[in-house]
mmCIF file of C-alpha atoms and ligand atoms in Angstrom:
data_model
loop_
_atom_site.group_PDB
_atom_site.id
_atom_site.type_symbol
_atom_site.label_atom_id
_atom_site.label_comp_id
_atom_site.label_asym_id
_atom_site.label_seq_id
_atom_site.Cartn_x
_atom_site.Cartn_y
_atom_site.Cartn_z
ATOM 1 C CA MET A 1 4.956 8.386 -73.565
ATOM 2 C CA GLU A 2 3.249 7.043 -76.694
ATOM 3 C CA ARG A 3 3.490 3.314 -77.335
ATOM 4 C CA GLU A 4 3.774 1.460 -80.631
ATOM 5 C CA PHE A 5 3.354 -2.238 -81.380
ATOM 6 C CA ILE A 6 5.801 -3.809 -83.816
ATOM 7 C CA MET A 7 6.049 -7.368 -85.083
ATOM 8 C CA ILE A 8 8.884 -8.871 -87.098
ATOM 9 C CA LYS A 9 6.937 -11.240 -89.340
ATOM 10 C CA PRO A 10 7.979 -14.856 -90.080
ATOM 11 C CA ASP A 11 9.760 -13.810 -93.294
ATOM 12 C CA GLY A 12 11.852 -11.295 -91.361
ATOM 13 C CA VAL A 13 12.793 -13.886 -88.750
ATOM 14 C CA GLN A 14 13.607 -16.524 -91.388
ATOM 15 C CA ARG A 15 15.795 -14.047 -93.288
ATOM 16 C CA GLY A 16 17.811 -13.298 -90.148
ATOM 17 C CA LEU A 17 16.647 -9.680 -89.950
ATOM 18 C CA ILE A 18 15.696 -9.507 -86.247
ATOM 19 C CA GLY A 19 18.843 -7.599 -85.343
ATOM 20 C CA GLU A 20 18.584 -5.300 -88.360
ATOM 21 C CA VAL A 21 15.017 -4.298 -87.462
ATOM 22 C CA VAL A 22 15.680 -3.934 -83.738
ATOM 23 C CA LYS A 23 18.765 -1.833 -84.480
ATOM 24 C CA ARG A 24 16.738 0.664 -86.493
ATOM 25 C CA ILE A 25 14.101 0.924 -83.763
ATOM 26 C CA GLU A 26 16.734 1.409 -81.068
ATOM 27 C CA ASN A 27 18.797 3.852 -83.103
ATOM 28 C CA VAL A 28 15.996 6.406 -83.394
ATOM 29 C CA GLY A 29 15.818 6.474 -79.597
ATOM 30 C CA PHE A 30 12.760 4.429 -78.728
ATOM 31 C CA LYS A 31 12.704 2.491 -75.481
ATOM 32 C CA ILE A 32 11.833 -1.195 -75.820
ATOM 33 C CA ILE A 33 9.506 -2.123 -72.933
ATOM 34 C CA GLY A 34 8.385 -5.542 -74.196
ATOM 35 C CA LEU A 35 9.999 -8.058 -76.560
ATOM 36 C CA LYS A 36 9.394 -11.739 -77.197
ATOM 37 C CA LEU A 37 9.698 -14.529 -79.732
ATOM 38 C CA LEU A 38 6.470 -16.451 -80.246
ATOM 39 C CA LYS A 39 4.344 -18.329 -82.736
ATOM 40 C CA VAL A 40 1.097 -16.522 -83.521
ATOM 41 C CA SER A 41 -1.970 -18.738 -83.069
ATOM 42 C CA LEU A 42 -4.794 -18.644 -85.598
ATOM 43 C CA ALA A 43 -7.035 -17.034 -82.962
ATOM 44 C CA GLN A 44 -4.468 -14.288 -82.299
ATOM 45 C CA ALA A 45 -3.985 -13.730 -86.035
ATOM 46 C CA LYS A 46 -7.723 -13.289 -86.552
ATOM 47 C CA GLN A 47 -7.877 -10.709 -83.749
ATOM 48 C CA HIS A 48 -4.785 -8.916 -84.993
ATOM 49 C CA TYR A 49 -5.970 -8.644 -88.588
ATOM 50 C CA ALA A 50 -9.722 -8.311 -87.893
ATOM 51 C CA ILE A 51 -9.922 -5.070 -89.926
ATOM 52 C CA HIS A 52 -8.762 -6.945 -93.039
ATOM 53 C CA LYS A 53 -11.402 -9.693 -92.850
ATOM 54 C CA GLY A 54 -13.058 -10.187 -96.229
ATOM 55 C CA LYS A 55 -10.181 -8.694 -98.239
ATOM 56 C CA PRO A 56 -8.645 -10.866 -100.981
ATOM 57 C CA PHE A 57 -5.310 -11.139 -99.163
ATOM 58 C CA TYR A 58 -6.839 -11.983 -95.728
ATOM 59 C CA ASP A 59 -6.417 -15.775 -95.852
ATOM 60 C CA GLY A 60 -2.831 -15.509 -97.089
ATOM 61 C CA LEU A 61 -2.094 -12.984 -94.368
ATOM 62 C CA LEU A 62 -3.355 -15.346 -91.636
ATOM 63 C CA GLU A 63 -1.444 -18.236 -93.158
ATOM 64 C CA HIS A 64 1.806 -16.294 -93.315
ATOM 65 C CA ILE A 65 1.703 -14.687 -89.874
ATOM 66 C CA THR A 66 1.071 -18.093 -88.256
ATOM 67 C CA CYS A 67 3.638 -20.028 -90.333
ATOM 68 C CA GLY A 68 6.664 -19.567 -88.077
ATOM 69 C CA PRO A 69 8.108 -17.584 -85.196
ATOM 70 C CA VAL A 70 7.693 -13.814 -85.007
ATOM 71 C CA VAL A 71 9.167 -11.196 -82.698
ATOM 72 C CA ALA A 72 6.612 -8.993 -80.922
ATOM 73 C CA ILE A 73 7.910 -5.682 -79.616
ATOM 74 C CA VAL A 74 6.385 -2.750 -77.758
ATOM 75 C CA VAL A 75 8.265 0.530 -77.736
ATOM 76 C CA GLU A 76 7.718 3.853 -76.044
ATOM 77 C CA GLY A 77 8.816 7.200 -77.383
ATOM 78 C CA LYS A 78 7.870 10.553 -78.833
ATOM 79 C CA ASP A 79 5.329 10.141 -81.661
ATOM 80 C CA ALA A 80 6.140 6.419 -81.546
ATOM 81 C CA VAL A 81 3.464 5.412 -84.062
ATOM 82 C CA ARG A 82 4.073 8.106 -86.660
ATOM 83 C CA VAL A 83 7.857 7.756 -86.463
ATOM 84 C CA THR A 84 7.747 3.949 -86.581
ATOM 85 C CA ARG A 85 5.543 4.011 -89.679
ATOM 86 C CA LYS A 86 8.201 6.149 -91.384
ATOM 87 C CA ILE A 87 10.980 3.773 -90.336
ATOM 88 C CA VAL A 88 8.874 0.818 -91.579
ATOM 89 C CA GLY A 89 7.944 2.374 -94.954
ATOM 90 C CA ALA A 90 4.999 1.924 -97.304
ATOM 91 C CA THR A 91 2.993 -1.310 -97.217
ATOM 92 C CA ASN A 92 4.151 -2.327 -100.693
ATOM 93 C CA PRO A 93 7.948 -2.528 -100.531
ATOM 94 C CA THR A 94 8.240 -1.410 -104.166
ATOM 95 C CA ASP A 95 6.681 1.903 -103.055
ATOM 96 C CA ALA A 96 8.685 2.159 -99.823
ATOM 97 C CA VAL A 97 11.442 4.740 -99.907
ATOM 98 C CA PRO A 98 15.099 3.768 -99.596
ATOM 99 C CA GLY A 99 16.164 4.135 -95.977
ATOM 100 C CA SER A 100 12.972 2.508 -94.713
ATOM 101 C CA ILE A 101 12.971 -1.123 -93.566
ATOM 102 C CA ARG A 102 10.655 -2.269 -96.342
ATOM 103 C CA GLY A 103 12.346 -0.034 -98.942
ATOM 104 C CA ASP A 104 15.774 -1.384 -98.103
ATOM 105 C CA LEU A 105 15.029 -5.023 -97.380
ATOM 106 C CA ALA A 106 11.914 -6.292 -99.206
ATOM 107 C CA LEU A 107 10.135 -6.525 -102.562
ATOM 108 C CA GLU A 108 6.872 -8.427 -101.948
ATOM 109 C CA ILE A 109 3.808 -6.912 -100.249
ATOM 110 C CA GLY A 110 2.989 -10.252 -98.624
ATOM 111 C CA ARG A 111 6.591 -10.618 -97.373
ATOM 112 C CA ASN A 112 7.236 -7.101 -96.123
ATOM 113 C CA ILE A 113 9.174 -8.122 -92.981
ATOM 114 C CA ILE A 114 7.418 -6.066 -90.366
ATOM 115 C CA HIS A 115 4.060 -5.074 -88.928
ATOM 116 C CA ALA A 116 3.450 -1.823 -87.060
ATOM 117 C CA GLY A 117 0.298 -0.326 -85.577
ATOM 118 C CA ASP A 118 -1.177 2.526 -87.632
ATOM 119 C CA SER A 119 -2.607 4.593 -84.745
ATOM 120 C CA PRO A 120 -1.947 4.782 -80.993
ATOM 121 C CA GLU A 121 -5.366 3.197 -80.353
ATOM 122 C CA ASN A 122 -4.756 0.314 -82.773
ATOM 123 C CA ALA A 123 -1.266 -0.219 -81.344
ATOM 124 C CA ILE A 124 -2.815 -0.756 -77.884
ATOM 125 C CA TYR A 125 -5.495 -3.071 -79.328
ATOM 126 C CA GLU A 126 -2.763 -5.095 -81.033
ATOM 127 C CA TYR A 127 -0.234 -5.355 -78.211
ATOM 128 C CA LYS A 128 -2.952 -6.514 -75.832
ATOM 129 C CA ILE A 129 -3.326 -9.607 -78.041
ATOM 130 C CA TYR A 130 0.280 -10.568 -77.300
ATOM 131 C CA PHE A 131 1.253 -8.926 -73.991
ATOM 132 C CA SER A 132 -0.278 -8.405 -70.586
ATOM 133 C CA GLU A 133 0.527 -5.058 -68.961
ATOM 134 C CA LYS A 134 2.585 -6.744 -66.223
ATOM 135 C CA GLU A 135 5.022 -8.073 -68.836
ATOM 136 C CA PHE A 136 6.189 -4.562 -69.684
ATOM 137 C CA VAL A 137 9.418 -3.485 -68.030
ATOM 138 C CA GLU A 138 9.617 0.078 -66.743
ATOM 139 C CA TYR A 139 13.123 1.522 -66.565
ATOM 140 C CA ASN A 140 15.150 4.591 -67.430
ATOM 141 C CA LYS A 141 17.571 4.516 -70.355
ATOM 142 C CA ILE A 142 20.865 6.226 -69.680
ATOM 143 C CA ASP A 143 20.447 8.520 -72.708
ATOM 144 C CA GLU A 144 16.920 9.643 -71.810
ATOM 145 C CA GLU A 145 17.899 12.923 -70.226
ATOM 146 C CA TRP A 146 19.860 13.774 -73.386
ATOM 147 C CA LEU A 147 17.255 12.492 -75.842
ATOM 148 C CA TYR A 148 14.354 14.561 -74.579
ATOM 149 C CA GLU A 149 14.511 18.310 -74.033
HETATM 150 P P1 IDP B 201 0.544 -2.255 -93.118
HETATM 151 O O1 IDP B 201 1.231 -3.536 -92.706
HETATM 152 O O2 IDP B 201 1.488 -1.335 -93.827
HETATM 153 O O3 IDP B 201 -0.180 -1.579 -91.984
HETATM 154 P P2 IDP B 201 -2.086 -3.071 -94.090
HETATM 155 O O4 IDP B 201 -2.837 -2.350 -95.155
HETATM 156 O O5 IDP B 201 -2.558 -2.922 -92.684
HETATM 157 O O6 IDP B 201 -0.540 -2.645 -94.221
HETATM 158 O O7 IDP B 201 -2.062 -4.613 -94.493
HETATM 159 C C1 IDP B 201 -1.604 -5.582 -93.573
HETATM 160 C C2 IDP B 201 -0.684 -6.518 -94.292
HETATM 161 O O8 IDP B 201 -1.423 -7.234 -95.266
HETATM 162 C C3 IDP B 201 0.447 -5.841 -95.073
HETATM 163 O O9 IDP B 201 1.592 -5.567 -94.288
HETATM 164 C C4 IDP B 201 0.726 -6.855 -96.165
HETATM 165 O O10 IDP B 201 1.635 -7.857 -95.707
HETATM 166 C C5 IDP B 201 -0.626 -7.492 -96.413
HETATM 167 N N1 IDP B 201 -1.259 -6.865 -97.562
HETATM 168 C C6 IDP B 201 -1.849 -5.657 -97.627
HETATM 169 N N2 IDP B 201 -2.335 -5.397 -98.858
HETATM 170 C C7 IDP B 201 -2.049 -6.494 -99.594
HETATM 171 C C8 IDP B 201 -2.296 -6.850 -100.958
HETATM 172 O O11 IDP B 201 -2.866 -6.094 -101.731
HETATM 173 N N3 IDP B 201 -1.820 -8.067 -101.352
HETATM 174 C C9 IDP B 201 -1.180 -8.928 -100.508
HETATM 175 N N4 IDP B 201 -0.938 -8.631 -99.231
HETATM 176 C C10 IDP B 201 -1.359 -7.436 -98.770
HETATM 177 MG MG1 MG B 202 -1.876 -2.079 -90.961
#
């Protein structure tokens, strides 16, 4: 099953939105296989956001993601990346549609609550920065046989 990497950013944690975000991810039917609270180190942040190096917002991005605790989550499910990106919404919250996390809960592009991988390959690259494979928990959810045809 496809995996997606999700991170509730420091602004989301500080605003008390961990439960709100996790609820939306669970409600669609994804299986959480890894979840932890941590502080992102500068080295991890640089790896995570390597593709944005040199952009005007890069330094601010590193500063914000390392400024306080985050929640790192790995989920499994059908089309996990594509579906998660829809649940998350557009990068700029003022463009994100109502019903999406960013559309419902944020206004500032630099305080948009949540990170999600934008391709299955990038999701793997990203979760490997924060998780080792042996940390993932394999199990069956009781609704799985009803969720998938
Ligand atoms: P994404 O989070 O929707 O995948 P990316 O383009 O990968 O968006 O950018 C990573 C993060 O960098 C965004 O979530 C946002 O917080 C920040 N960011 C992106 N573009 C800008 C910008 O133009 N100004 C300030 N921050 C930005
Ligand atoms: Mg991105």
